[in-house]
Amino acid sequence: MKQIIYILFMLPVLSFSQDKISGLIMEANDKNEPIGLAGANVYWLDTSVGAVTDIDGKFTIPYKKEYTKLVISYVGFKTDTITISKPKMVRHWLQSTDNLDAVTVTSRKQATSKSYMQATNVFTVSSDELLKAACCNLSESFETNPSIDVNFADAVSGTRQIKMLGLTSPYILIATENIPSIRGASQAFGMSFIPGTWVESIQITKGAGSAVNGFESIAGQINAELVKPTTDAKLFVNAYANANGRLELNTHLNTAINEKWSTGLYLHGNLRDAKHDNNNDTFLDMPLQEQVNIMNRWQYTDTEKGFVTFVNLKFLNDEKQTGQVNFNPKTDKGTTNAWGSEIDTRRYEVSTKFGYVNPELPWQNIGVQTAYSNHRQESYFGLNQYDITHNSLYANAIYSSIISDSRHKIKTGISYTYDHYDEFVNTNDYERTERSVGAFFEYNFDNLDKLNLTAGIRVDNHNLMGTFITPRFHARYTPWEKSALRASFGRGIRSANIFAENQSIFSTSRSINILNTDGDIYGLDPEIAWNYGLSFLQGFNLFNRKADITLDYYRTDFQNQVVVDFENPQEVNFYNLDGDSYANSFQVEWNYNVFEHFDLRLAYKYYDVKTDYNSGKLSKPLVPTNRFFANASYETHMHENGSQWKFDATFNWLGEQRFSSTVGNPAPYQLPENTPTLGTLNAQITKVFSSKFEVYLGGENITNVKQDNPILGANDPFGSNFDTTFVYGPIFGASYYAGLRFKIE
């Protein structure tokens, strides 16, 4: 395994031969600042070869010697034609067609964009935002975003757990290019299987998602768009190392086969083989790990006939070892010599996306998405064993058109899912197959000025959950300039994979009990919930600088829920909800361009998440009632060669969080009712030497906050009080890292 990783570290010396032109299209302003234009058309004159700029205004287009005239157009701007004599980096400013004299208020384009026009409460995180932190994988991509909470799931696995609206990731539909991807067996570790450099942008939707994407979304949706072979650099290398022994390398190799076909090879390897125990509890602060992750991506584009196709082939091998520092799996596995754990995952994926846009009727298009994955995890945690094999098939066909005119848009289609699970839990074998067939219809009305609404409904037939209806509704109203008032509601339903989603239970001495037997999924019924939301966004100018404020309120009401009950410190119990379970989330966020190139983001969140447990109504454990967030970023002026400095800092303050009850433990193993408050600070400095090369240096948890005794009963890991799930803050303390990025367009 290590040899494979070392080979991957040498692969950047290879590259593919191709001719492409890359560039940046920007909005002209009095200072010629690089404010990118997303969605600008770039094409070669008298050909069908073209491209569209991404969210940052960047593009890449194939080049031939006979191509000499490059046309750049954007609605509301003057169309330009520039002469190209040889491959080069293009930087071009488009002039607005508005000839009126006016005071121009300028600011740096926000790395996180919010739409005033969409009915859904969605915001897009661009590649610039992702580069503000180390962002080694998708689970670490939300450190600078106040809408997503990130914490460790337990004290041994190193797994990052995300939450939205006070609910954990199983209640969020997490997709890759709108294909559900982090689900089932991959729920616990799957976000760490998507390298950060593979992600082009992330769309985060609060509340009920679209009916088009399935019935499982309850709290919201996260969609990661991957980099494209036609727009990504010909060669991209990202190398990273941190003080706790983590080494990573990402290499992208892209080439154009011909005018229509392009391919990319994306390689990721990470290694951590150094042992650290900074709190001296005899347990590793983070696991030893080796990962190899490979994706081969093919893209076919025929703009003349309206066809676009993507084919992705992925392979992952991930190996983790954790536990006590002196644990040796060769001699201690399955014994009480020392407590240890190994989690080995091998995953294969094939996915395709086919799109057709009618060249004569561009509002008519057809999309077909398919995905197959085989996920196999073999693991043990001390004397507990957990193995799972998950085979999954997904297909979705979508037809889009208009009714009467472009204000009335429709989407309709059918979907199919197949999941086969085979799980081994200690001495018990759990096997089941889930199949569903569904149809959906979604209507969108958009008058662009005042009102935009999206109403969707889907009907699904599931072999274990029966036939059910899932409605979704989103509306946006603009009462005055630069404002958006949104409302939404929707229903979600899902089967809870209780072991795959809660693997931290195996790193305890608790007995595992399922208290219901009448349901079809582990004896339990499916989870059903309604989500309701209100949001208000107001943009304004403050001292001639751009600013906006957002107020969000969302409530999730569970009709049924699989309750995960830790209130008996000797047990973890799963049972169907009998009573109420809800999550209230309120957030206020303020963004302000304080002065030229300096942006400030502040946010406050309040959570009220309660469930009726067998022991009474209680707040959900380890969910802070109050949270404060601050992010500041500054960039120096960009020189003609692309060089500049970038500075970024993020502060998080978490209020008290409730511990699940430890009253039944002996006194030395009892915890207080609530955690202390804590604040963490992350910072990063990036030196961009040119458009091709940059280096970065950063620190996580610079204030060196550490949780005291994160493992209960660490002195007796095979005793009855051992528990690693009481994690509310950092374990390792301060960690510093450095890296570099190099690319050839």
XYZ file of C-alpha atoms in Angstrom:
745
model
C 0.000 0.000 0.000
C 2.749 2.475 0.924
C 4.552 1.697 -2.328
C 1.417 2.657 -4.260
C 1.192 5.960 -2.412
C 4.867 6.718 -3.064
C 4.336 5.983 -6.773
C 1.427 8.429 -6.791
C 3.685 11.059 -5.231
C 5.977 10.754 -8.272
C 3.255 11.006 -10.909
C 3.325 14.820 -11.272
C 6.373 14.455 -13.539
C 4.004 13.020 -16.149
C 1.704 15.130 -18.318
C -0.470 14.768 -21.396
C 0.125 16.601 -24.658
C -2.656 18.908 -25.753
C -3.335 22.440 -26.986
C -5.771 24.497 -24.961
C -6.279 28.129 -24.157
C -7.351 29.136 -20.666
C -8.376 32.502 -19.412
C -10.347 34.756 -17.135
C -13.266 36.932 -18.258
C -13.955 39.876 -15.965
C -16.309 42.794 -15.529
C -14.617 46.057 -16.482
C -14.343 48.617 -13.692
C -12.393 51.785 -13.111
C -9.539 49.911 -11.412
C -9.540 46.825 -13.683
C -9.966 44.586 -10.661
C -10.380 40.844 -11.411
C -14.138 40.504 -10.786
C -14.961 37.329 -12.749
C -18.085 36.959 -14.882
C -19.762 33.573 -14.446
C -21.688 32.244 -17.449
C -19.970 34.285 -20.190
C -19.857 32.611 -23.624
C -16.436 32.067 -25.192
C -16.176 30.508 -28.673
C -14.070 30.447 -31.827
C -15.526 32.500 -34.671
C -17.286 30.434 -37.390
C -16.963 27.178 -35.408
C -19.072 25.192 -32.926
C -16.158 25.019 -30.458
C -17.020 26.976 -27.340
C -17.033 27.120 -23.557
C -18.840 28.881 -20.707
C -16.984 30.574 -17.851
C -17.318 29.004 -14.403
C -18.345 30.733 -11.172
C -14.919 32.431 -11.001
C -15.041 33.663 -14.621
C -12.471 31.062 -15.722
C -12.623 29.037 -18.940
C -10.622 26.559 -20.987
C -11.174 25.980 -24.713
C -9.436 23.714 -27.289
C -7.014 25.465 -29.650
C -5.878 24.852 -33.227
C -3.632 26.967 -35.446
C -6.555 27.759 -37.748
C -8.492 29.254 -34.804
C -7.594 32.951 -34.710
C -10.688 34.898 -33.603
C -12.032 34.372 -30.075
C -15.517 35.788 -29.448
C -16.570 36.708 -25.897
C -20.184 37.606 -25.106
C -22.326 38.160 -22.021
C -25.828 39.532 -21.615
C -25.673 43.241 -20.731
C -22.077 43.597 -21.945
C -20.461 44.517 -25.248
C -19.449 41.478 -27.332
C -15.711 41.445 -28.052
C -13.619 39.565 -30.604
C -9.914 39.200 -29.880
C -7.139 37.833 -32.088
C -5.169 34.812 -30.879
C -1.927 33.913 -32.653
C -0.638 31.242 -30.251
C -1.710 29.439 -27.060
C -1.582 31.799 -24.105
C -3.399 32.840 -20.941
C -6.270 35.189 -21.832
C -7.341 37.908 -19.389
C -10.106 40.105 -20.761
C -12.429 42.739 -19.298
C -15.889 43.129 -20.856
C -17.446 46.591 -20.970
C -21.030 47.108 -19.800
C -23.487 48.286 -22.469
C -24.863 50.821 -19.974
C -23.480 54.181 -21.167
C -25.022 56.274 -18.380
C -22.591 58.172 -16.210
C -22.844 56.907 -12.646
C -20.873 56.374 -9.504
C -19.339 52.900 -9.693
C -19.264 50.955 -6.450
C -16.759 48.114 -6.756
C -15.831 45.186 -4.558
C -14.047 41.897 -4.889
C -16.319 39.104 -6.125
C -17.543 37.061 -3.196
C -16.152 33.538 -2.986
C -19.559 32.457 -1.673
C -22.465 33.685 -3.767
C -26.158 33.950 -2.887
C -28.892 34.352 -5.444
C -31.621 36.979 -5.116
C -33.606 35.285 -7.893
C -33.919 31.578 -7.026
C -36.843 30.163 -5.091
C -34.628 27.787 -3.142
C -32.386 29.063 -0.350
C -29.151 27.995 -2.007
C -25.680 29.454 -1.963
C -22.671 28.452 -4.008
C -19.198 27.964 -2.570
C -16.618 28.598 -5.293
C -13.106 27.237 -5.678
C -11.754 30.481 -4.176
C -13.631 29.784 -0.930
C -12.369 26.197 -0.823
C -8.781 27.434 -1.046
C -9.164 29.512 2.127
C -8.424 26.398 4.211
C -6.429 23.212 3.759
C -9.590 21.529 2.439
C -8.028 18.118 1.972
C -11.398 16.409 1.469
C -15.074 17.276 1.234
C -15.712 16.875 4.977
C -13.097 19.588 5.612
C -14.527 21.990 3.021
C -16.952 23.766 5.369
C -14.603 25.308 7.936
C -15.210 28.814 6.527
C -18.974 28.362 6.130
C -21.330 29.237 8.999
C -24.280 27.169 7.734
C -22.518 23.823 8.208
C -21.293 22.603 11.612
C -18.213 20.373 11.669
C -17.073 18.224 14.580
C -15.393 14.887 15.241
C -17.731 11.902 15.574
C -15.634 10.209 18.265
C -12.219 10.301 19.902
C -10.494 7.568 17.889
C -11.591 7.378 14.228
C -10.723 10.966 13.230
C -14.007 11.144 11.314
C -15.432 14.614 10.660
C -19.182 14.781 11.152
C -21.205 17.598 9.598
C -24.573 18.980 10.678
C -27.115 21.288 9.065
C -30.086 22.870 10.845
C -29.065 20.935 13.964
C -29.314 17.527 12.255
C -26.498 15.135 11.325
C -25.451 14.253 7.778
C -27.810 11.263 7.270
C -30.657 13.804 7.120
C -28.837 15.779 4.397
C -28.921 14.578 0.801
C -25.242 14.700 -0.189
C -24.719 14.404 -3.935
C -21.918 14.544 -6.451
C -23.080 16.377 -9.561
C -26.686 15.801 -8.426
C -26.218 12.035 -8.072
C -26.742 10.939 -4.417
C -23.352 9.647 -3.315
C -22.816 9.797 0.471
C -25.417 7.340 1.692
C -25.731 3.814 3.036
C -22.380 2.217 3.804
C -20.443 5.389 2.961
C -22.360 7.593 5.403
C -19.695 7.617 8.148
C -16.517 8.086 6.091
C -17.727 8.890 2.566
C -17.095 12.646 2.674
C -13.418 11.948 3.358
C -13.361 9.913 0.119
C -13.834 13.011 -2.096
C -10.554 14.996 -2.287
C -10.953 18.742 -2.009
C -9.045 19.476 -5.218
C -11.565 17.418 -7.192
C -14.328 19.830 -6.166
C -15.032 22.775 -8.471
C -17.855 24.252 -6.394
C -20.411 23.289 -3.754
C -24.087 24.194 -3.729
C -25.690 24.162 -0.269
C -29.493 24.180 -0.103
C -31.253 24.706 3.202
C -34.589 23.026 3.846
C -36.362 20.479 1.685
C -34.499 19.852 -1.558
C -35.857 19.373 -5.057
C -38.306 16.550 -5.792
C -36.111 15.749 -8.811
C -33.230 14.531 -6.631
C -35.122 11.943 -4.570
C -37.209 11.477 -1.429
C -34.445 11.252 1.198
C -33.616 14.931 1.735
C -34.940 16.269 5.067
C -32.669 19.041 6.401
C -31.212 20.121 3.065
C -28.910 19.192 0.231
C -25.198 19.505 -0.457
C -24.108 19.058 -4.065
C -20.438 18.958 -5.058
C -19.604 19.822 -8.665
C -16.369 18.198 -9.779
C -13.710 19.783 -11.963
C -14.169 19.211 -15.692
C -11.480 17.900 -18.066
C -12.213 20.750 -20.504
C -11.870 23.544 -17.930
C -9.369 22.105 -15.455
C -5.648 22.744 -15.912
C -3.630 20.494 -18.186
C -1.501 19.617 -15.156
C -2.358 20.446 -11.556
C -0.382 19.424 -8.472
C -1.256 20.066 -4.845
C 1.108 18.879 -2.115
C 0.280 19.156 1.587
C 1.923 18.271 4.897
C 0.974 19.023 8.487
C 2.609 18.790 11.876
C 0.691 15.700 12.923
C 2.324 13.635 10.178
C -0.300 13.849 7.453
C 1.050 13.927 3.901
C -1.133 14.357 0.825
C -0.629 14.702 -2.891
C -3.191 15.460 -5.575
C -2.381 15.347 -9.262
C -4.708 16.177 -12.148
C -3.771 15.272 -15.720
C -6.132 16.464 -18.465
C -5.975 16.143 -22.219
C -8.200 16.808 -25.228
C -8.491 13.694 -27.405
C -10.168 15.675 -30.182
C -12.634 18.535 -30.564
C -15.374 16.622 -28.754
C -13.677 14.194 -26.366
C -11.553 15.142 -23.353
C -10.329 13.053 -20.451
C -8.824 13.635 -17.052
C -6.927 11.401 -14.644
C -7.222 12.518 -11.013
C -4.912 10.937 -8.454
C -5.007 11.339 -4.700
C -2.824 9.762 -2.061
C -2.538 10.471 1.639
C -0.407 8.958 4.345
C -0.136 9.362 8.084
C 2.296 6.960 9.756
C 3.393 9.024 12.773
C 1.894 8.305 16.197
C 0.774 11.201 18.413
C -0.646 11.194 21.936
C -0.559 14.817 23.072
C -2.983 14.329 25.976
C -1.140 11.255 27.326
C -4.220 9.036 27.589
C -2.363 6.155 25.817
C -4.630 6.529 22.739
C -3.664 7.948 19.351
C -5.002 11.465 18.874
C -5.720 10.662 15.222
C -5.565 7.379 13.287
C -2.754 6.072 11.146
C -4.009 6.118 7.593
C -3.163 5.229 4.011
C -5.450 6.127 1.126
C -5.247 5.782 -2.647
C -8.039 7.422 -4.620
C -8.215 7.449 -8.431
C -10.770 8.907 -10.821
C -10.766 8.766 -14.601
C -13.227 11.275 -16.054
C -14.357 11.472 -19.683
C -16.237 14.374 -21.219
C -17.937 14.511 -24.616
C -19.266 17.830 -25.901
C -20.991 18.499 -29.213
C -22.373 22.036 -28.980
C -23.654 21.964 -32.571
C -25.922 18.964 -31.959
C -26.536 19.697 -28.279
C -24.946 16.638 -26.637
C -22.911 16.570 -23.410
C -21.783 13.360 -21.710
C -19.662 12.582 -18.639
C -18.342 9.163 -17.648
C -16.565 8.702 -14.291
C -14.585 5.661 -13.169
C -13.415 5.659 -9.538
C -11.383 3.400 -7.290
C -10.665 3.892 -3.596
C -8.610 1.963 -1.068
C -8.585 3.393 2.447
C -6.914 1.801 5.477
C -7.094 3.189 9.014
C -5.546 1.991 12.265
C -6.387 3.583 15.573
C -6.530 2.817 19.263
C -3.824 2.646 21.900
C -0.338 3.779 20.976
C 1.203 0.369 21.724
C -1.446 -1.573 19.770
C 0.063 -3.933 17.176
C -2.581 -5.527 14.941
C -0.334 -8.482 14.133
C -0.194 -9.596 17.754
C -3.039 -7.761 19.554
C -6.029 -8.078 17.205
C -8.853 -9.933 18.939
C -7.081 -9.916 22.306
C -7.154 -7.741 25.418
C -3.416 -7.018 25.235
C -4.174 -3.527 23.922
C -7.268 -1.849 22.493
C -7.092 -1.170 18.766
C -9.123 -0.838 15.620
C -8.636 -1.268 11.879
C -11.064 0.059 9.258
C -10.302 -1.080 5.709
C -12.520 0.163 2.873
C -12.418 -0.653 -0.814
C -14.846 1.074 -3.154
C -15.534 0.980 -6.902
C -17.799 3.473 -8.680
C -19.036 4.022 -12.219
C -21.295 6.965 -13.028
C -22.561 8.573 -16.216
C -24.406 11.769 -17.105
C -25.972 12.272 -20.506
C -27.506 15.560 -21.579
C -29.229 16.674 -24.746
C -30.371 20.229 -25.530
C -32.531 20.679 -28.605
C -30.538 23.139 -30.781
C -33.745 24.489 -32.352
C -35.741 24.578 -29.089
C -33.076 25.250 -26.426
C -35.630 25.175 -23.582
C -36.187 21.463 -24.282
C -33.583 19.138 -22.830
C -33.216 15.587 -21.598
C -30.861 14.339 -18.910
C -30.068 10.783 -17.842
C -27.974 9.986 -14.765
C -26.757 6.541 -13.745
C -24.419 5.344 -10.998
C -23.234 1.998 -9.659
C -21.029 1.471 -6.617
C -19.602 -1.463 -4.710
C -18.561 -0.561 -1.165
C -16.850 -3.087 1.096
C -15.711 -2.248 4.627
C -14.012 -4.720 6.943
C -13.415 -3.417 10.453
C -13.097 -4.191 14.118
C -13.123 -1.928 17.162
C -11.481 -3.628 20.128
C -13.510 -6.832 20.483
C -16.415 -5.511 18.363
C -16.556 -6.499 14.702
C -18.395 -4.655 11.956
C -18.300 -5.570 8.249
C -20.551 -4.198 5.546
C -20.919 -4.745 1.806
C -23.205 -2.366 -0.060
C -24.043 -2.666 -3.761
C -25.974 0.316 -5.079
C -27.567 1.226 -8.416
C -29.152 4.589 -9.216
C -30.838 5.874 -12.375
C -32.674 9.126 -13.024
C -34.182 10.418 -16.292
C -35.289 14.068 -16.503
C -37.169 15.947 -19.204
C -37.274 19.762 -19.060
C -39.323 22.172 -21.116
C -41.554 25.263 -20.885
C -45.301 25.875 -20.945
C -46.392 28.797 -23.109
C -43.288 30.906 -22.429
C -40.038 30.841 -20.473
C -41.731 32.059 -17.267
C -43.326 28.622 -16.889
C -40.797 25.796 -16.722
C -41.383 22.120 -15.983
C -39.283 19.091 -15.120
C -40.583 15.548 -15.069
C -39.090 12.102 -15.081
C -38.638 8.736 -13.439
C -36.023 7.285 -11.095
C -34.923 3.881 -9.843
C -32.750 2.863 -6.902
C -31.443 -0.511 -5.802
C -29.476 -1.167 -2.616
C -28.305 -4.493 -1.249
C -26.788 -4.498 2.240
C -24.954 -7.335 3.929
C -23.765 -6.459 7.443
C -22.012 -8.528 10.082
C -22.267 -7.092 13.616
C -20.330 -9.177 16.142
C -22.239 -12.482 15.903
C -25.295 -11.216 14.001
C -25.803 -11.030 10.259
C -28.167 -8.412 8.805
C -29.019 -8.623 5.123
C -31.646 -6.742 3.149
C -32.474 -5.432 -0.312
C -34.186 -2.110 -0.977
C -35.747 -1.210 -4.331
C -37.747 1.838 -5.312
C -39.319 3.187 -8.488
C -40.513 6.772 -8.554
C -41.945 9.475 -10.795
C -41.723 13.222 -10.243
C -43.070 16.480 -11.614
C -41.777 19.964 -10.829
C -43.195 23.304 -11.957
C -41.297 26.593 -11.775
C -42.813 30.026 -12.267
C -40.368 32.894 -12.628
C -41.290 36.437 -13.600
C -37.692 37.528 -12.744
C -38.969 40.654 -11.018
C -41.103 39.874 -7.978
C -41.992 36.197 -7.739
C -40.334 32.851 -8.285
C -41.836 29.601 -7.060
C -41.007 25.926 -7.463
C -43.597 23.272 -6.637
C -42.675 19.621 -6.944
C -44.165 16.274 -6.076
C -42.983 12.720 -6.442
C -44.612 9.332 -5.957
C -42.413 6.374 -5.080
C -43.035 2.688 -4.554
C -40.527 1.049 -2.199
C -40.425 -2.666 -1.480
C -40.013 -2.069 2.301
C -41.616 1.335 2.824
C -44.607 0.957 0.500
C -46.022 3.690 -1.730
C -45.685 7.280 -0.539
C -45.893 10.870 -1.767
C -43.176 13.483 -1.237
C -44.192 17.112 -1.860
C -41.682 19.988 -1.995
C -42.399 23.715 -2.301
C -40.144 26.792 -2.486
C -41.112 30.416 -3.127
C -39.177 33.681 -3.410
C -40.732 37.154 -3.298
C -38.882 40.452 -3.803
C -40.633 43.178 -1.811
C -38.061 45.845 -2.721
C -34.663 46.256 -4.360
C -31.882 43.787 -3.440
C -34.127 41.675 -1.255
C -35.415 38.116 -1.259
C -38.059 36.707 1.062
C -38.228 32.918 0.833
C -40.526 30.242 2.235
C -40.354 26.480 1.850
C -41.840 23.241 3.078
C -41.340 19.616 2.185
C -41.534 16.037 3.312
C -38.708 13.515 3.424
C -38.570 9.788 4.101
C -35.584 7.493 4.550
C -34.493 4.141 5.894
C -31.997 4.501 8.733
C -28.817 2.444 8.370
C -28.332 2.348 12.117
C -24.909 0.656 12.209
C -23.244 2.308 9.207
C -24.401 5.766 10.341
C -23.410 5.294 13.992
C -20.114 3.407 13.848
C -18.850 5.268 16.903
C -21.022 2.920 19.008
C -18.517 0.134 18.366
C -15.762 2.150 20.075
C -17.521 1.753 23.410
C -18.304 -0.993 25.896
C -22.039 -0.339 25.571
C -24.391 -3.178 24.702
C -26.297 -2.577 21.461
C -30.062 -3.086 21.587
C -32.839 -2.782 18.991
C -36.073 -2.418 20.951
C -38.571 -2.762 18.080
C -39.198 -5.877 15.994
C -42.249 -5.107 13.823
C -40.594 -2.902 11.208
C -38.999 -4.048 7.952
C -35.598 -2.393 8.471
C -33.760 -3.915 11.452
C -37.235 -4.278 12.949
C -37.655 -0.492 12.781
C -39.944 1.770 10.775
C -38.665 4.332 8.232
C -37.961 7.914 9.284
C -40.461 10.548 8.112
C -40.173 14.294 8.670
C -41.546 17.640 7.500
C -39.288 20.659 7.112
C -40.543 24.263 7.108
C -38.449 27.355 6.528
C -38.429 31.142 6.202
C -35.473 33.186 4.989
C -34.876 36.863 4.266
C -31.884 38.234 2.356
C -31.228 41.973 2.043
C -28.351 43.521 0.156
C -27.319 47.146 0.609
C -24.415 49.567 0.351
C -22.736 50.711 3.561
C -20.215 53.551 3.155
C -20.180 52.787 -0.588
C -19.205 49.142 0.050
C -21.356 46.070 -0.596
C -23.033 44.310 2.317
C -25.859 41.861 2.912
C -27.690 40.345 5.856
C -29.572 37.027 5.962
C -32.092 35.817 8.537
C -33.046 32.120 8.470
C -35.517 30.111 10.510
C -36.128 26.408 9.874
C -38.064 23.761 11.768
C -37.963 20.008 11.238
C -40.799 17.924 12.692
C -40.407 14.147 12.776
C -43.511 12.038 12.302
C -41.313 9.052 12.965
C -37.657 8.810 13.815
C -35.227 6.064 14.717
C -34.078 7.315 18.100
C -30.420 6.686 18.969
C -30.501 6.656 22.772
C -27.242 7.009 24.762
C -28.958 7.998 28.016
C -28.083 4.691 29.730
C -24.261 4.781 29.903
C -24.076 0.981 29.666
C -26.260 0.721 26.558
C -27.110 2.261 23.202
C -30.720 1.664 22.248
C -32.420 2.046 18.881
C -36.185 2.392 18.805
C -39.034 4.087 16.980
C -40.049 7.528 18.186
C -42.970 7.616 20.618
C -43.776 11.284 21.070
C -42.187 14.445 19.676
C -38.868 15.085 17.980
C -38.023 18.405 16.385
C -35.153 20.711 15.450
C -35.478 24.499 15.422
C -32.670 26.468 13.794
C -32.258 30.250 13.667
C -29.315 31.948 11.940
C -28.367 35.540 11.218
C -25.441 36.151 8.853
C -23.817 39.427 7.844
C -21.351 39.869 4.972
C -19.528 43.132 4.416
C -16.814 44.320 2.063
C -15.160 46.555 4.700
C -12.665 48.100 2.326
C -10.980 47.241 -0.925
C -10.115 43.502 -1.023
C -11.163 42.930 2.612
C -14.317 40.896 3.387
C -15.880 40.150 6.759
C -18.496 37.492 7.516
C -20.232 37.225 10.902
C -22.927 34.744 11.931
C -24.865 33.697 15.013
C -26.859 30.463 15.297
C -29.386 29.247 17.830
C -30.452 25.590 18.020
C -33.346 23.992 19.859
C -33.193 20.247 19.112
C -35.262 17.980 21.362
C -36.491 14.378 21.307
C -38.790 12.302 23.475
C -36.509 9.543 24.772
C -37.721 6.640 26.901
C -36.375 8.611 29.865
C -38.190 11.844 28.912
C -37.883 14.838 26.563
C -34.246 15.938 26.310
C -32.041 18.151 24.178
C -30.021 16.216 21.649
C -26.540 15.476 23.049
C -23.534 17.478 21.823
C -25.519 20.121 19.931
C -24.583 23.652 21.105
C -27.563 25.903 21.732
C -25.508 28.952 20.726
C -22.765 29.341 18.159
C -20.879 32.399 16.917
C -18.836 32.458 13.691
C -16.474 35.041 12.187
C -14.393 34.954 9.020
C -12.107 37.666 7.678
C -10.267 37.517 4.362
C -7.949 39.966 2.645
C -6.171 39.908 -0.697
C -3.553 42.315 -1.989
C -3.875 43.816 -5.453
C -3.203 41.264 -8.201
C -0.244 42.112 -10.429
C -0.188 41.516 -14.176
C 1.593 38.177 -13.727
C -1.135 37.057 -11.308
C 0.951 37.388 -8.142
C -0.624 38.488 -4.843
C -0.931 37.673 -1.129
C -4.045 36.183 0.479
C -4.890 36.132 4.193
C -7.772 34.320 5.848
C -8.866 33.719 9.453
C -11.890 31.915 10.919
C -13.096 31.977 14.524
C -15.703 29.598 15.946
C -17.262 29.870 19.391
C -19.475 27.065 20.683
C -21.740 27.387 23.681
C -22.505 24.649 26.174
C -23.508 21.229 24.849
C -25.395 18.561 26.772
C -23.625 15.314 27.583
C -25.772 12.197 27.475
C -26.330 10.907 30.986
C -23.486 9.198 32.879
C -25.325 9.082 36.226
C -25.302 5.277 36.214
C -21.482 5.134 36.082
C -19.200 4.938 39.115
C -18.143 8.418 40.296
C -14.725 8.445 38.516
C -16.514 7.866 35.193
C -19.262 10.462 35.561
C -19.321 13.651 33.499
C -21.001 16.994 34.230
C -24.358 17.699 32.649
C -22.925 20.145 30.079
C -19.646 20.771 28.292
C -17.692 23.988 28.793
C -17.780 26.643 26.060
C -14.889 26.766 23.643
C -13.456 28.916 20.859
C -11.119 27.917 18.049
C -9.141 29.984 15.550
C -7.903 28.881 12.123
C -5.754 30.995 9.804
C -4.020 30.667 6.456
C -1.593 32.767 4.398
C -1.170 32.149 0.674
C 1.542 33.595 -1.532
C 0.577 33.481 -5.196
C 3.756 33.854 -7.238
C 2.009 33.617 -10.612
C -1.020 32.061 -12.269
C 0.954 28.800 -12.228
C 2.429 28.533 -8.738
C 1.496 29.346 -5.145
C 2.378 28.216 -1.634
C 0.290 28.321 1.543
C 0.921 28.097 5.265
C -1.767 27.709 7.891
C -2.768 26.715 11.350
C -5.821 24.944 12.751
C -6.916 25.532 16.337
C -4.165 28.102 16.823
C -5.508 28.860 20.308
C -4.488 25.268 21.220
C -7.849 24.355 22.745
C -7.943 20.719 23.836
C -10.707 18.665 25.382
C -9.715 17.173 28.717
C -10.079 13.385 28.861
C -12.018 12.886 25.602
C -12.082 9.109 26.184
C -14.048 7.911 29.163
C -12.360 4.949 30.827
C -9.184 5.222 28.739
C -7.291 3.566 31.599
C -9.439 0.424 31.234
C -10.539 0.140 27.567
C -11.987 -3.345 28.020
C -13.895 -2.347 31.134
C -17.606 -1.576 31.331
C -17.181 2.236 31.334
C -15.079 2.666 28.176
C -16.629 5.244 25.796
C -15.128 7.393 23.023
C -18.312 9.242 21.978
C -18.185 12.208 24.410
C -16.281 14.455 21.993
C -17.245 18.140 21.857
C -13.983 19.845 20.828
C -10.451 19.399 19.472
C -8.323 16.531 20.760
C -4.928 17.169 19.182
C -4.507 20.850 19.985
C -2.859 23.301 17.587
C -1.807 21.909 14.207
C 0.159 23.684 11.490
C 0.435 22.840 7.830
C 2.060 23.925 4.588
C 1.505 23.162 0.945
C 1.954 24.217 -2.640
C -0.128 24.334 -5.794
C 1.285 24.192 -9.311
C -0.546 24.111 -12.606
C 0.052 24.275 -16.322
C -2.918 25.510 -18.331
